[in-house]
Amino acid sequence: MTTALGTDRPTMTSADYHRWAAEVRSLAEQRGAVILAHNYQVPEIQDVAHFTGDSLYLSRIAAQTDAAIIVFCGVHFMAETAKILSPDKRVLLPDHAAGCSLADSINADQLRAWKAEHPGAVVVSYVNTTAAVKAETDICCTSSNAADVVRSIPEDTEILFCPDQFLGAHVKRVTGRHNMHIWAGECHVHAGISPSDVRAKVAAYPDADILVHPECGCTTSVLDLISSGDLPADRTRVLSTGGMVEAAATTVSGQVLIATETGILHQLRGLNDRAEFIAMNDRATCRYMKMITPAKLLTTLREDTGDIAVPADIAAKARAAVERMIAIGSPGRGGE
Ligand code: 13P
Ligand code: SF4
């Protein structure tokens, strides 16, 4: 079946996929490259990659791999993070225009000014930030270990958390941390998954499990709805994309509502054909993630192009913050 890009469905015929995948894997082997794909990539890329997972899982693979080349199928900050962790390896990104609206919501000058207002505070930055922002950061986190990262900081120390306001509010809630200041950034895809989307889908699928990414604009309302008894606490979880993959494999529910970028549905449906996985909002598609197309991945491997560079001084400052991040949290594909 051939359908438009931006859905969780394949974009190639099966015969075309097999031809393309064979060439991609053979070129990767010739060049000594490992292919990493984020859970929001198009289905063909998720399937052809050597490793597919969430941000923390892919960062760990990038730090540990013996491959000489990492081909990163994700967005720019992810490839930069891999380069920071493995400065002696080549990291290739098939389209350097694959950015991130959340990473764009704070720059290094803004972070320096914020730090000056709070001397002595520890800076926790979400991994969805530029290398320059990471260089001004004490410890990075991802959606799967953000609460553990905050808990690792002494309780009387002020925290500056950036840039995602919804993840920040979620972490503040689960850790009970009072001295945590939160930057008002957001991801346009997750901010667009609204409380009204949740109400409509829960009314249509009243028995479904509910999995929500903490970057979502609806996270706070989901938790308010649980408190008021309008959503079932035992069937609702706030998870990273890797946590959703783990939950999907073991759910006994027949229907699961998924509040995140729709590319993940391909992973979930592949893991469990007993359950129906339903997008909370079908339009939650990240145009940056979809810039990495099968054709661009093949060109990158054929032409050996797309190198990511991070200035050595910035990389050196950012590395400590990213290494602290990968040391914290479970080693799986991402949990709560
Ligand atoms: P995780 O895969 O770490 O949950 O991150 C989601 C995301 O938005 C990456 O862009
Ligand atoms: Fe960035 Fe949002 Fe796209 Fe993730 S889904 S890469 S946070 S814009």
Coordinates of N, CA, C and O and ligand atoms in Angstrom, one line a residue, residues 38 40 55 74-78 98-104 126 128 164 186-191 213 215 260-261 284-289, ligand 2:
H38 N 14.6 7.6 15.3 CA 13.7 7.9 16.4 C 12.3 7.3 16.1 O 12.0 7.1 15.0
Y40 N 9.5 8.6 15.9 CA 8.6 9.4 15.0 C 9.0 9.4 13.6 O 8.4 10.1 12.7
S55 N 14.7 9.2 22.7 CA 15.9 10.0 22.7 C 17.0 9.5 23.7 O 18.2 9.5 23.3
G74 N 16.6 11.4 12.6 CA 15.9 12.1 13.7 C 16.1 13.6 13.3 O 16.2 13.9 12.2
V75 N 16.1 14.4 14.4 CA 16.2 15.8 14.1 C 17.6 16.3 14.5 O 18.4 15.6 15.1
H76 N 17.9 17.6 14.2 CA 19.3 18.1 14.3 C 19.9 18.0 15.7 O 21.0 17.6 15.9
F77 N 19.0 18.3 16.8 CA 19.6 18.3 18.1 C 20.0 16.9 18.5 O 21.0 16.6 19.3
M78 N 19.3 15.9 18.0 CA 19.7 14.5 18.3 C 21.0 14.1 17.7 O 21.8 13.4 18.3
A98 N 16.3 19.6 9.3 CA 15.3 18.9 10.3 C 15.6 19.5 11.7 O 16.4 19.0 12.4
G99 N 14.8 20.5 12.0 CA 15.0 21.2 13.3 C 14.0 20.8 14.3 O 13.6 19.6 14.3
C100 N 13.7 21.7 15.2 CA 12.8 21.3 16.3 C 12.2 22.6 16.9 O 13.0 23.5 17.3
S101 N 10.9 22.8 16.9 CA 10.3 24.1 17.4 C 10.6 24.2 18.9 O 10.8 25.3 19.4
L102 N 10.7 23.1 19.6 CA 11.0 23.2 21.1 C 12.5 23.6 21.3 O 12.7 24.5 22.1
A103 N 13.4 23.0 20.6 CA 14.8 23.5 20.7 C 15.0 24.9 20.3 O 15.8 25.6 20.9
D104 N 14.1 25.4 19.4 CA 14.2 26.8 19.0 C 13.7 27.8 20.0 O 13.7 29.0 19.9
Y126 N 16.3 20.0 28.8 CA 15.8 18.9 28.1 C 16.8 18.7 26.9 O 17.4 19.6 26.4
N128 N 16.2 18.2 24.0 CA 15.7 19.0 22.8 C 16.2 20.4 22.9 O 15.4 21.4 23.1
D164 N 10.9 23.1 28.0 CA 9.5 22.6 27.8 C 8.7 22.9 29.0 O 8.9 22.2 30.1
E186 N 7.7 25.4 24.2 CA 6.8 24.2 23.9 C 7.1 23.7 22.5 O 7.7 24.4 21.7
C187 N 6.7 22.4 22.3 CA 6.8 21.8 21.0 C 5.4 22.0 20.3 O 4.4 21.7 20.9
H188 N 5.4 22.6 19.1 CA 4.2 22.9 18.5 C 3.3 21.7 18.2 O 2.1 21.7 18.2
V189 N 3.9 20.5 18.1 CA 3.2 19.3 17.8 C 2.4 18.8 19.1 O 1.2 18.6 19.1
H190 N 3.2 18.7 20.2 CA 2.6 18.2 21.4 C 1.7 19.3 22.1 O 0.7 18.9 22.7
A191 N 2.0 20.6 21.9 CA 1.2 21.6 22.5 C -0.2 21.6 21.8 O -1.2 21.9 22.4
H213 N 2.3 11.6 26.2 CA 3.7 12.1 26.3 C 3.7 13.4 27.2 O 2.9 14.2 27.0
E215 N 5.3 16.0 27.0 CA 5.4 17.3 26.3 C 4.0 17.8 25.8 O 3.9 18.9 25.3
T260 N 0.8 11.5 21.3 CA 2.1 12.0 20.9 C 2.1 12.1 19.4 O 1.1 11.9 18.8
E261 N 3.3 12.3 18.8 CA 3.4 12.3 17.4 C 3.0 11.0 16.8 O 3.4 9.9 17.3
A284 N -1.3 15.3 14.7 CA 0.0 15.5 15.5 C 1.1 14.9 14.7 O 1.6 13.8 15.1
T285 N 1.6 15.6 13.7 CA 2.7 15.1 12.9 C 3.8 16.2 12.9 O 3.6 17.3 12.7
C286 N 5.1 15.7 13.1 CA 6.2 16.6 13.2 C 6.8 16.7 11.8 O 7.4 15.8 11.3
R287 N 6.7 17.9 11.2 CA 7.2 18.1 9.8 C 8.7 17.9 9.8 O 9.3 17.6 8.8
Y288 N 9.4 18.2 10.9 CA 10.9 18.1 10.9 C 11.3 16.6 10.9 O 12.2 16.3 10.2
M289 N 10.6 15.8 11.7 CA 11.0 14.4 11.7 C 10.7 13.8 10.3 O 11.5 12.9 9.9
Ligands
SF4_2 FE1 10.8 18.9 18.3 FE2 8.2 18.5 18.7 FE3 9.3 17.6 16.5 FE4 9.9 16.4 18.8 S1 7.9 16.4 17.9 S2 11.3 17.0 17.2 S3 9.9 18.2 20.2 S4 9.1 19.7 17.1

